[in-house]
Short mmCIF file of N, CA and C in Angstrom, two decimals:
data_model
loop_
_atom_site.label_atom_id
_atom_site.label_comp_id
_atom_site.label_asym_id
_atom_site.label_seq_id
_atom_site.Cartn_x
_atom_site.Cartn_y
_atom_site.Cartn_z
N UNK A 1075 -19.07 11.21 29.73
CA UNK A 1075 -19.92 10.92 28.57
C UNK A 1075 -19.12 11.11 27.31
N UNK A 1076 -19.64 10.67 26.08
CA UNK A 1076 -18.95 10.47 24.69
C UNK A 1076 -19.03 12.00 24.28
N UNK A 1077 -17.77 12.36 23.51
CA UNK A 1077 -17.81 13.58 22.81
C UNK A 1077 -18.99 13.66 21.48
N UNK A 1078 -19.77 14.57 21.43
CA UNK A 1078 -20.70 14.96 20.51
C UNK A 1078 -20.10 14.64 19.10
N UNK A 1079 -19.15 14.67 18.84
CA UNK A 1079 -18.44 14.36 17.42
C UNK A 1079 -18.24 13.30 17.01
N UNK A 1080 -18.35 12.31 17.84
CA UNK A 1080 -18.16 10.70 17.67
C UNK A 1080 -19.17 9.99 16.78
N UNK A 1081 -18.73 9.21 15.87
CA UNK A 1081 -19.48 8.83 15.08
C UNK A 1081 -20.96 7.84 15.85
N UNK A 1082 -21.22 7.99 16.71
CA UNK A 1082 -22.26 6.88 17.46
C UNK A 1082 -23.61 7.59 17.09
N UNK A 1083 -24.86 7.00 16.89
CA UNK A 1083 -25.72 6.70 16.39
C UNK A 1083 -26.45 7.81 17.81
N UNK A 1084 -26.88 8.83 17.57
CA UNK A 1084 -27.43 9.95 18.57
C UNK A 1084 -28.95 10.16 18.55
N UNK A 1085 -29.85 10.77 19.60
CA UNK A 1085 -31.18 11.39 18.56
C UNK A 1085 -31.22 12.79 18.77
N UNK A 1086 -31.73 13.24 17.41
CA UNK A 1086 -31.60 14.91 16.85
C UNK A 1086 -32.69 15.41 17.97
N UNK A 1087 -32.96 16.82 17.84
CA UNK A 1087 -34.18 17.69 18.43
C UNK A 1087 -35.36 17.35 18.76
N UNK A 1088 -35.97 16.06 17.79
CA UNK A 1088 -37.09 15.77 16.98
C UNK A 1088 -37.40 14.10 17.73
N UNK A 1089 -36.16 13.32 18.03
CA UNK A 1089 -36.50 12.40 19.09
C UNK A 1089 -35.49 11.92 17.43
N UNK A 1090 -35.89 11.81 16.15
CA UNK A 1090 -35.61 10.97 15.56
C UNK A 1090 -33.81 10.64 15.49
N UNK A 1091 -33.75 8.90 15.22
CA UNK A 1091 -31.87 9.06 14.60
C UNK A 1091 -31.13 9.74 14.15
N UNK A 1092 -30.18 10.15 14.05
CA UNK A 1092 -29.22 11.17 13.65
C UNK A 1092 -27.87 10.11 13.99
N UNK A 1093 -27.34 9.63 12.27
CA UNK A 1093 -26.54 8.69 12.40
C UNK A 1093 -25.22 9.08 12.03
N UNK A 1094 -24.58 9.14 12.80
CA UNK A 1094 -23.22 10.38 12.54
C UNK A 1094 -21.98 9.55 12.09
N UNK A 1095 -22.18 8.10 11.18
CA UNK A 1095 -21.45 7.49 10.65
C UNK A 1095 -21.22 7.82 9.28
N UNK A 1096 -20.40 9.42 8.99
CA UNK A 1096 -20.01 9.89 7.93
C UNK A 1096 -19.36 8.87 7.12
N UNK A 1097 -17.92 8.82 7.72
CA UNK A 1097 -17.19 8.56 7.16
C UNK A 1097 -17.17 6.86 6.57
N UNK A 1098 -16.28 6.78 5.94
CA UNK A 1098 -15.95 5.07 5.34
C UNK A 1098 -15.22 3.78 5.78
N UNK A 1099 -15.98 3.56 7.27
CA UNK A 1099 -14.53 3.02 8.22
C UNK A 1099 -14.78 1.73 8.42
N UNK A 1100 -16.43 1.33 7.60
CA UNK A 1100 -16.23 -0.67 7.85
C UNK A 1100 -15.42 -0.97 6.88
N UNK A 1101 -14.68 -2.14 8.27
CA UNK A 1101 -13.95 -2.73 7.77
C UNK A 1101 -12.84 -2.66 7.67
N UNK A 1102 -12.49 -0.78 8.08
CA UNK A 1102 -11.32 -0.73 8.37
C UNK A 1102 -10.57 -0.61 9.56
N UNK A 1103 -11.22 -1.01 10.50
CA UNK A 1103 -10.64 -1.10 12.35
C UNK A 1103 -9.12 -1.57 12.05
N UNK A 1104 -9.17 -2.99 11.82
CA UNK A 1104 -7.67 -3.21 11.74
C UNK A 1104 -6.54 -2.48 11.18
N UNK A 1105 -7.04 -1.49 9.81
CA UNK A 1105 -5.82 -0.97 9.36
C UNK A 1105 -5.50 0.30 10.01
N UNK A 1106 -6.96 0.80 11.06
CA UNK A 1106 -6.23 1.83 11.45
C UNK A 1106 -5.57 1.50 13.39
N UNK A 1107 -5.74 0.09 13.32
CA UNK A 1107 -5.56 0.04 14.72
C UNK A 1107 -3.60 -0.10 14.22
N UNK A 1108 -3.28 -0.95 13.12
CA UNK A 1108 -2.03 -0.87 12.36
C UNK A 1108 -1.18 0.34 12.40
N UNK A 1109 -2.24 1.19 12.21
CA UNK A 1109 -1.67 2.64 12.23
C UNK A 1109 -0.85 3.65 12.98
N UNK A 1110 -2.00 3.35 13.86
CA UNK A 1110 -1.69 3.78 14.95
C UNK A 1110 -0.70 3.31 15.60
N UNK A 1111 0.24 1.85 15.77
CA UNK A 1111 0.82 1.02 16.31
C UNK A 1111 2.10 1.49 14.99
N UNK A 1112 1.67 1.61 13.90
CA UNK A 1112 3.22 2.19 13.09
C UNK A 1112 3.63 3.36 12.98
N UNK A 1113 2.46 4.20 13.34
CA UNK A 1113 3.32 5.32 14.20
C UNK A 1113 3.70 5.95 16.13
N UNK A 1114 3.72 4.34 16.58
CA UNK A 1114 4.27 4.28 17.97
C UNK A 1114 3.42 4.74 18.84
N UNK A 1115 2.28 4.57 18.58
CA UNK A 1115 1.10 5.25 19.91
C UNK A 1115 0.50 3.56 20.32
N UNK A 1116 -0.19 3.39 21.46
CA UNK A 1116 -0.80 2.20 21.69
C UNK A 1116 -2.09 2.84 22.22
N UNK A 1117 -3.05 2.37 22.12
CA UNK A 1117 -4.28 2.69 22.53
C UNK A 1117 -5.14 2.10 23.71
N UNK A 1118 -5.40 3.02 24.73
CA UNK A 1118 -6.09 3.19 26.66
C UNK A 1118 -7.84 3.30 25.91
N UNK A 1119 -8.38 2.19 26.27
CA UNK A 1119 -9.31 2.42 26.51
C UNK A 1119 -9.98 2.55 27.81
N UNK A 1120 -11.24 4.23 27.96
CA UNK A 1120 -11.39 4.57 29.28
C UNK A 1120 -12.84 4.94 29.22
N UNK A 1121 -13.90 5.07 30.11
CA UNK A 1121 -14.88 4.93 30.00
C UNK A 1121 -15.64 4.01 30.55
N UNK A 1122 -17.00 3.97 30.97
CA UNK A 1122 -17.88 2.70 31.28
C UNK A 1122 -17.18 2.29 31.99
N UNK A 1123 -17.07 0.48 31.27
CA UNK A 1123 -16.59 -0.93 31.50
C UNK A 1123 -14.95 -0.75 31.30
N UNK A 1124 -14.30 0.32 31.26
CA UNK A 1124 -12.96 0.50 31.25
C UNK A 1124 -11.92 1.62 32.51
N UNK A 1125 -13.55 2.45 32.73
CA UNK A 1125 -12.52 2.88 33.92
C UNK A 1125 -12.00 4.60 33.76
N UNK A 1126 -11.83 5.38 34.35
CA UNK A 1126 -11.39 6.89 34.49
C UNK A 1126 -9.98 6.92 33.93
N UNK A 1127 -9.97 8.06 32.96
CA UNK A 1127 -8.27 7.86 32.03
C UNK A 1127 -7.16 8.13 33.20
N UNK A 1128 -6.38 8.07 32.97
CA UNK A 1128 -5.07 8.28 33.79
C UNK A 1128 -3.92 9.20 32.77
N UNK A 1129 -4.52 10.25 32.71
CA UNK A 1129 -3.70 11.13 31.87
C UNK A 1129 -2.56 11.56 32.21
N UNK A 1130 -1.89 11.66 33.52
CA UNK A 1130 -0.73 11.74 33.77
C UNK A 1130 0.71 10.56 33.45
N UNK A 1131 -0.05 9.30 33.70
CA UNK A 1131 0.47 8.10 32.86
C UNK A 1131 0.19 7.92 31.76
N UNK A 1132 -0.60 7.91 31.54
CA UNK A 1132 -0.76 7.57 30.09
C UNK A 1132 -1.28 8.78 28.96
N UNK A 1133 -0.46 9.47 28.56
CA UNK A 1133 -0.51 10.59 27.06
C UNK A 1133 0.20 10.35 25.84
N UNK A 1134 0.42 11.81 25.35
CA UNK A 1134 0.80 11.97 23.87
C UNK A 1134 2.77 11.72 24.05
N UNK A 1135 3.04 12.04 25.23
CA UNK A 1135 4.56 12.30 26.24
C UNK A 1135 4.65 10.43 26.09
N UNK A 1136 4.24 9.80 26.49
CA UNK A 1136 4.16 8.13 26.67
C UNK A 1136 3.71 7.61 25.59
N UNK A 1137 3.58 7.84 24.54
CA UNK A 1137 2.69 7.29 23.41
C UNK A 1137 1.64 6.93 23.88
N UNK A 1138 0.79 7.22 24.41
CA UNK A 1138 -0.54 6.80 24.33
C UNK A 1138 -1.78 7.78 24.09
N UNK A 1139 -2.53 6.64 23.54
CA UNK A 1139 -3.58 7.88 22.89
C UNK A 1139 -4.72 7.26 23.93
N UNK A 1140 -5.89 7.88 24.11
CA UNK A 1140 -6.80 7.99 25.45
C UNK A 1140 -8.16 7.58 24.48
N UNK A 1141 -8.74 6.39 24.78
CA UNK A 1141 -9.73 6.33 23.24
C UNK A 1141 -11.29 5.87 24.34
N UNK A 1142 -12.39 6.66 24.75
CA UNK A 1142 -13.42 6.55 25.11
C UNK A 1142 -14.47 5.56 24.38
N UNK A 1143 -14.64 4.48 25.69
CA UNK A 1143 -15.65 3.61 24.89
C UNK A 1143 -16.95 4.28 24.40
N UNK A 1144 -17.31 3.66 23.53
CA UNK A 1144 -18.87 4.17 22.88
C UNK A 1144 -19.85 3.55 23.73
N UNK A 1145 -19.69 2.53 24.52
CA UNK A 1145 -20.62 1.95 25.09
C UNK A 1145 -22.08 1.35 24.33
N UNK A 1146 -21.91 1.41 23.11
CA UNK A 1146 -22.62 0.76 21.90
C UNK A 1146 -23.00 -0.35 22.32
N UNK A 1147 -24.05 -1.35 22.10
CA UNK A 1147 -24.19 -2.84 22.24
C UNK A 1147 -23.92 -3.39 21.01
N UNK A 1148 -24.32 -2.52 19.63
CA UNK A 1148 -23.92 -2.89 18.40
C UNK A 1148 -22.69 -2.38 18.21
N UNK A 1149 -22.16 -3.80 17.84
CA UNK A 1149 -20.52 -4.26 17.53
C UNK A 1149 -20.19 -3.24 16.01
N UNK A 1150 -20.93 -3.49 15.22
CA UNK A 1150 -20.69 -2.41 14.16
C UNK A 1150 -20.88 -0.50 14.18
N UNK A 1151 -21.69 -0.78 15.11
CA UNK A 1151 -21.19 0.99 15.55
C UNK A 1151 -19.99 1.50 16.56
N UNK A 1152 -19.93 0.10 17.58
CA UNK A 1152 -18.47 0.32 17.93
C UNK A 1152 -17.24 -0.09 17.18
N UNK A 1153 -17.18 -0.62 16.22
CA UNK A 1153 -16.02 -0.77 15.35
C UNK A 1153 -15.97 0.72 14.83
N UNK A 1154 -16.93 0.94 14.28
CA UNK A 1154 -16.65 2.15 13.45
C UNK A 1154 -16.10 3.45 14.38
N UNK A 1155 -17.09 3.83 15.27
CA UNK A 1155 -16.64 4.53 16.69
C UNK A 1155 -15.52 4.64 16.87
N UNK A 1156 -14.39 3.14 17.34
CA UNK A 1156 -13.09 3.02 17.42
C UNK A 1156 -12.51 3.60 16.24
N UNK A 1157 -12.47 2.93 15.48
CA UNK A 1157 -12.00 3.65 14.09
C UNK A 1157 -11.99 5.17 13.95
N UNK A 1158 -13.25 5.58 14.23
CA UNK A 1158 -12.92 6.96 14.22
C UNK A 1158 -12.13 7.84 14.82
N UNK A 1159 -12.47 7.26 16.45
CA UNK A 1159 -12.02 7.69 17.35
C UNK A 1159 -10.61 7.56 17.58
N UNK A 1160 -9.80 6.32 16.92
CA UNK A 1160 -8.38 6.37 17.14
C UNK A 1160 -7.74 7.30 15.65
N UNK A 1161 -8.38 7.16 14.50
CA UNK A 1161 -8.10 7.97 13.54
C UNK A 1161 -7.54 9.45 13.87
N UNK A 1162 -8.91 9.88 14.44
CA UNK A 1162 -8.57 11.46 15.54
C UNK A 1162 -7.97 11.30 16.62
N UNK A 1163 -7.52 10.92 17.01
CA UNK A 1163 -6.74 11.09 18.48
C UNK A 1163 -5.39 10.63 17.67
N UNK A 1164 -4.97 10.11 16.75
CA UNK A 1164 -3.96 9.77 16.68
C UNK A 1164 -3.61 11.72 15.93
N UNK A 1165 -4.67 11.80 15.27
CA UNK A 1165 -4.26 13.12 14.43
C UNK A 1165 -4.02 14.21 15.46
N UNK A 1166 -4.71 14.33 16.54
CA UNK A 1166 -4.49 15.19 17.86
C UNK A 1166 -2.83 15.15 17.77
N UNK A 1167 -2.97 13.55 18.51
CA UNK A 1167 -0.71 13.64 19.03
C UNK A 1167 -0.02 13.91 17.13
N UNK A 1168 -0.28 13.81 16.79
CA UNK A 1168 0.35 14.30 15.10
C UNK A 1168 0.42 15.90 15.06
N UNK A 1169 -0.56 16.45 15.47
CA UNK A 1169 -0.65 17.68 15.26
C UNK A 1169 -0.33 18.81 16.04
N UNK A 1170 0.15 17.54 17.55
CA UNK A 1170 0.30 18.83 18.49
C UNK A 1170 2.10 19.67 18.58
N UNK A 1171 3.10 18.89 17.69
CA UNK A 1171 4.19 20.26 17.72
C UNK A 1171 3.95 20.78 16.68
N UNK A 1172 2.90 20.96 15.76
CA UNK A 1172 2.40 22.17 15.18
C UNK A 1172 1.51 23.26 15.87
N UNK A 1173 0.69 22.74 16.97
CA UNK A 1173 0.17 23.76 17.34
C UNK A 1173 0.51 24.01 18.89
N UNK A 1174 1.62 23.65 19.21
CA UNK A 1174 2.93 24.16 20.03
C UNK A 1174 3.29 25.10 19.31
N UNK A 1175 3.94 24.69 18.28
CA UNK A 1175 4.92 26.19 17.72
C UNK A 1175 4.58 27.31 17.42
N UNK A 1176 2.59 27.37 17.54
CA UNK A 1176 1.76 28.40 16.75
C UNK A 1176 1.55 28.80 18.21
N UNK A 1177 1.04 28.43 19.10
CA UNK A 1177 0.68 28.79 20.47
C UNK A 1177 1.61 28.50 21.89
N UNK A 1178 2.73 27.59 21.64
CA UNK A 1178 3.52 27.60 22.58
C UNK A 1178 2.88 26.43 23.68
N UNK A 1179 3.64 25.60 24.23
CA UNK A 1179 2.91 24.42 25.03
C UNK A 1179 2.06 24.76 26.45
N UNK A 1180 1.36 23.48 26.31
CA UNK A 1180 0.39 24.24 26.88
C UNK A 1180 0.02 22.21 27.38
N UNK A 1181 -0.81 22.71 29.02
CA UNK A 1181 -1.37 20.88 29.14
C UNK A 1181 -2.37 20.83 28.31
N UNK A 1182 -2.94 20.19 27.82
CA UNK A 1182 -4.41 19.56 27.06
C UNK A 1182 -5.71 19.69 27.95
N UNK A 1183 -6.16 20.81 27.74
CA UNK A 1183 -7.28 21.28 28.64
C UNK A 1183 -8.63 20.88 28.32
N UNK A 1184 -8.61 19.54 28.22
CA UNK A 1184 -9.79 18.75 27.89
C UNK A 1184 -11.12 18.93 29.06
N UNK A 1185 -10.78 19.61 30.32
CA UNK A 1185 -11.84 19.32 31.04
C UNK A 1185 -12.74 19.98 31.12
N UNK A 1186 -14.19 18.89 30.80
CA UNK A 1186 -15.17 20.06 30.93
C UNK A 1186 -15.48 20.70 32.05
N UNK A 1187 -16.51 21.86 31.60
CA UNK A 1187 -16.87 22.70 32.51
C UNK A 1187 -15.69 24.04 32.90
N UNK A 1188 -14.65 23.88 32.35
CA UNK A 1188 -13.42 24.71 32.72
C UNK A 1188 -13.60 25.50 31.79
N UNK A 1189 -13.48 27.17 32.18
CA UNK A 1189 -13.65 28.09 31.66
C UNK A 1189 -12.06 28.21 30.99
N UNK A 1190 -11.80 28.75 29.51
CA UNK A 1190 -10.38 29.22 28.69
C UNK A 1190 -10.11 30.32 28.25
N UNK A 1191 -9.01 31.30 28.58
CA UNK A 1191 -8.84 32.15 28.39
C UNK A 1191 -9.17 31.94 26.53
N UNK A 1192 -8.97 33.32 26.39
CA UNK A 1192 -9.33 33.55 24.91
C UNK A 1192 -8.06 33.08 24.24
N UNK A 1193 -6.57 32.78 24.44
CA UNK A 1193 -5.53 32.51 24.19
C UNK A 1193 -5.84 30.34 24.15
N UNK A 1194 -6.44 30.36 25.27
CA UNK A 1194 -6.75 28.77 25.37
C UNK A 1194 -8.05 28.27 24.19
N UNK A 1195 -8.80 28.94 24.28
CA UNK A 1195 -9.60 29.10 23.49
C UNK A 1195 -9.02 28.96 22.22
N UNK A 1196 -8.72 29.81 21.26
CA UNK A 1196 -8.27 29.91 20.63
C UNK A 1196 -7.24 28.82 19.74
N UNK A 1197 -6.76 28.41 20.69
CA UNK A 1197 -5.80 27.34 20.59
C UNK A 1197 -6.38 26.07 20.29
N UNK A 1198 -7.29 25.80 21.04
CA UNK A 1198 -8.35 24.72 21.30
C UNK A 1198 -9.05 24.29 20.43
N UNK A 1199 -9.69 25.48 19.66
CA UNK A 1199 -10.32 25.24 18.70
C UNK A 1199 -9.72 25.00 17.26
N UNK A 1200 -8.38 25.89 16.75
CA UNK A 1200 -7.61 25.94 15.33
C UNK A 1200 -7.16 24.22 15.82
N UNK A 1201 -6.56 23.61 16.75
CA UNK A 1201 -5.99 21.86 17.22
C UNK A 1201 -6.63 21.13 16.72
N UNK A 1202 -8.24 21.55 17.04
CA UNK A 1202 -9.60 20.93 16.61
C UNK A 1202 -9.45 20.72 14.78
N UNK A 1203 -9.19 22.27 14.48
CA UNK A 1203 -9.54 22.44 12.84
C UNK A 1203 -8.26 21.44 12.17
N UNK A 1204 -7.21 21.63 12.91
CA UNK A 1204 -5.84 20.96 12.47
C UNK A 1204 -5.84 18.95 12.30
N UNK A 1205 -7.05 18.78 13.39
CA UNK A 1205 -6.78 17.11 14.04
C UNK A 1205 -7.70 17.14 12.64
N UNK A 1206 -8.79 17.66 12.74
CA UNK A 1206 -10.02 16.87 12.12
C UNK A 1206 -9.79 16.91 10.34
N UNK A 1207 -8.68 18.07 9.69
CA UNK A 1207 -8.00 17.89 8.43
C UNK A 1207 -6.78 16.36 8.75
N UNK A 1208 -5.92 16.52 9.41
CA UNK A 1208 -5.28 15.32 9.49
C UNK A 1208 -6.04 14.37 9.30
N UNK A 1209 -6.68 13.88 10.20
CA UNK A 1209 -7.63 12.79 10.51
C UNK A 1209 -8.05 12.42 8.89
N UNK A 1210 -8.32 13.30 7.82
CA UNK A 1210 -9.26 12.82 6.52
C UNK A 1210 -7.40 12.33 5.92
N UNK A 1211 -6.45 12.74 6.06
CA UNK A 1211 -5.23 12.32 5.40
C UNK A 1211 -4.67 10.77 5.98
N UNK A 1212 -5.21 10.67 7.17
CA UNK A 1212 -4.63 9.59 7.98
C UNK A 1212 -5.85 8.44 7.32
N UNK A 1213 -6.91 8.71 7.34
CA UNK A 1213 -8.09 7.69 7.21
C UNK A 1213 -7.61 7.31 5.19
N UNK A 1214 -7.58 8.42 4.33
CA UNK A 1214 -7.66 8.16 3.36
C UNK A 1214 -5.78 7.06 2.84
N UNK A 1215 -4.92 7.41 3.62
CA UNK A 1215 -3.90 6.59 3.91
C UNK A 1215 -4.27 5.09 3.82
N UNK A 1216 -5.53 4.89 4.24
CA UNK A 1216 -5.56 3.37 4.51
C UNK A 1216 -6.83 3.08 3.65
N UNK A 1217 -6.73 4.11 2.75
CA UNK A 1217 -8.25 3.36 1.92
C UNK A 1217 -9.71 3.99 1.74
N UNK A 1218 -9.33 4.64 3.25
CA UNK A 1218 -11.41 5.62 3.22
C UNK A 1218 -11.23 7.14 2.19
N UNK A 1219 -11.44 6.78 1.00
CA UNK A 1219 -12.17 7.81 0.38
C UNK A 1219 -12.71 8.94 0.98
N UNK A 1220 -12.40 9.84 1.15
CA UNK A 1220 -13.75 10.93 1.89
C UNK A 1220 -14.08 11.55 0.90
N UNK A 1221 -15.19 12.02 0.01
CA UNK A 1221 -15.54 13.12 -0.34
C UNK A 1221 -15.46 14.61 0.79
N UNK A 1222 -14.77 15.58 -0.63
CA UNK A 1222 -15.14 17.04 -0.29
C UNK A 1222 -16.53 17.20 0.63
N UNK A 1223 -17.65 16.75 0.12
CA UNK A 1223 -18.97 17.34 0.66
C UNK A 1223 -19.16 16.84 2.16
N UNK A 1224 -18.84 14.93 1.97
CA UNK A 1224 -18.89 14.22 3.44
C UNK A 1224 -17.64 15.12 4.47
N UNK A 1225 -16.24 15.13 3.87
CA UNK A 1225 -15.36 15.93 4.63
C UNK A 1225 -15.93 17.31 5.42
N UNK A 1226 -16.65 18.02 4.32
CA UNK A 1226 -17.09 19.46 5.55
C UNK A 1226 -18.61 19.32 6.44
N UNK A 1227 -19.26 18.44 5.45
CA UNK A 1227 -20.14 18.29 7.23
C UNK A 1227 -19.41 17.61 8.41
N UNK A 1228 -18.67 16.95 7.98
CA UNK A 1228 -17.53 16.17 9.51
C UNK A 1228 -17.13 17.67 10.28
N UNK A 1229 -16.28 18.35 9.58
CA UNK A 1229 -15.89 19.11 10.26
C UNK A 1229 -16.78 20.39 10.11
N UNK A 1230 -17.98 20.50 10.00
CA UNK A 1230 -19.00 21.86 10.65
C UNK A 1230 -18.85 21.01 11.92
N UNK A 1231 -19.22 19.90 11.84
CA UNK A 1231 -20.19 19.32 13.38
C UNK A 1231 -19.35 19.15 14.11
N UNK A 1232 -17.69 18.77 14.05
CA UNK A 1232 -16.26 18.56 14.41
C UNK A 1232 -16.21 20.17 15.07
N UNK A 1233 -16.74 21.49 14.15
CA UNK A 1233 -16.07 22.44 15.00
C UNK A 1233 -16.93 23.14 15.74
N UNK A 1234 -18.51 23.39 15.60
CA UNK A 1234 -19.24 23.38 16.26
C UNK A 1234 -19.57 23.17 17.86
N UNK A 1235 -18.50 21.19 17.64
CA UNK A 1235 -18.69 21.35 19.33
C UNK A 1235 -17.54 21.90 19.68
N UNK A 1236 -16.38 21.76 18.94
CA UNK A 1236 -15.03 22.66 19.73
C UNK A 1236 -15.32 23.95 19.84
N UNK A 1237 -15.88 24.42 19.36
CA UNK A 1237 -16.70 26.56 19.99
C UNK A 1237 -17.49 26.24 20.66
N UNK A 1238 -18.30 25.39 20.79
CA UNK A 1238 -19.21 25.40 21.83
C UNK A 1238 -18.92 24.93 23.23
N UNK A 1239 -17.34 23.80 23.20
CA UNK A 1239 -17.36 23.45 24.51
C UNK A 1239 -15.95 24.82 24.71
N UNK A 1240 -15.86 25.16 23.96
CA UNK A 1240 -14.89 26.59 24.34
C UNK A 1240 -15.56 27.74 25.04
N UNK A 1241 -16.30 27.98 24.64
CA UNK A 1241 -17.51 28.70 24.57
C UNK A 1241 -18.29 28.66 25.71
N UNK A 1242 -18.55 27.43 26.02
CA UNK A 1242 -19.69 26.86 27.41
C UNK A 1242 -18.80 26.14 28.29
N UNK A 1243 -17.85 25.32 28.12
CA UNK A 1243 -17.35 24.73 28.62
C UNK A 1243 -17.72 23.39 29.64
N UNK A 1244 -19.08 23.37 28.28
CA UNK A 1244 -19.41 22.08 28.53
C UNK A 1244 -19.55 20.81 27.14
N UNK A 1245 -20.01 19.92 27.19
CA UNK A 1245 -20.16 19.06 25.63
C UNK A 1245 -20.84 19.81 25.12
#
């Protein structure tokens, strides 16, 4: 299933929409699919209609970034989705020999349900705080404006689920 942080169109507590399209990204698919391709990553789509990732072939080691369909029927929430979603994942492989050198390498312990030491933990979550600041430098690179105010609700709800799937070790 889609990570809780993804910009896709969710419903809150209450049954009602909860439209988690913060940021400023119509329109900009192409410049960040550009992006991504000028700084040497190519993008796996996996999911649904695409299929179980193959993370041993295809990673941050191979240039590739791992980008989960939204499974959207609306084309404009999956543009944006993508957009987001390669924005951050590109900021992930950007950020990870910084948080190598702070924590020392380590595989990408994305799987849920897997319990993390407090050292994994730990790690897991500051990667989180590290991708999701990149991510507003990489997006505003190509044009998206973020406001201060839009920037920290991204990342309450950005770190929220990273303690919580640290935490539970589930979404």
């Amino acid at each position: 299933k889609s990570m809780s942080t993804a910009p896709d169109v969710t419903y809150g507590a209450r049954g009602g929409a909860v439209d988690h399209r913060r940021y400023p990204l119509d329109g900009r698919l192409a410049d960040i699919q550009r992006m991504v391709t000028d700084h040497g990553y190519t993008a796996v789509r996996v999911g649904d209609r695409f299929g179980r990732p193959e993370h041993a072939l295809r990673n941050y080691d191979t240039r590739h970034l791992t980008i989960h369909d939204s499974g959207s029927a609306d084309q404009a929430v999956r543009d944006h989705t993508e957009a987001w979603r390669l924005s951050h994942e590109l900021a992930h492989a950007l950020t990870l020999p910084e948080v190598n050198s702070m924590y020392g390498e380590a595989r990408r312990s994305g799987r849920l349900g897997a319990h993390r030491t407090l050292h994994e933990g730990v790690r897991a979550a500051h990667w989180e705080w590290l991708a999701g600041n990149r991510q507003r430098q990489l997006l505003e690179a190509v044009g998206a404006k973020i406001p201060d105010d839009v920037h920290n609700r991204e990342m309450n709800v950005l770190m929220h689920d990273a303690v919580h799937r640290v935490l539970t070790g589930h979404p």
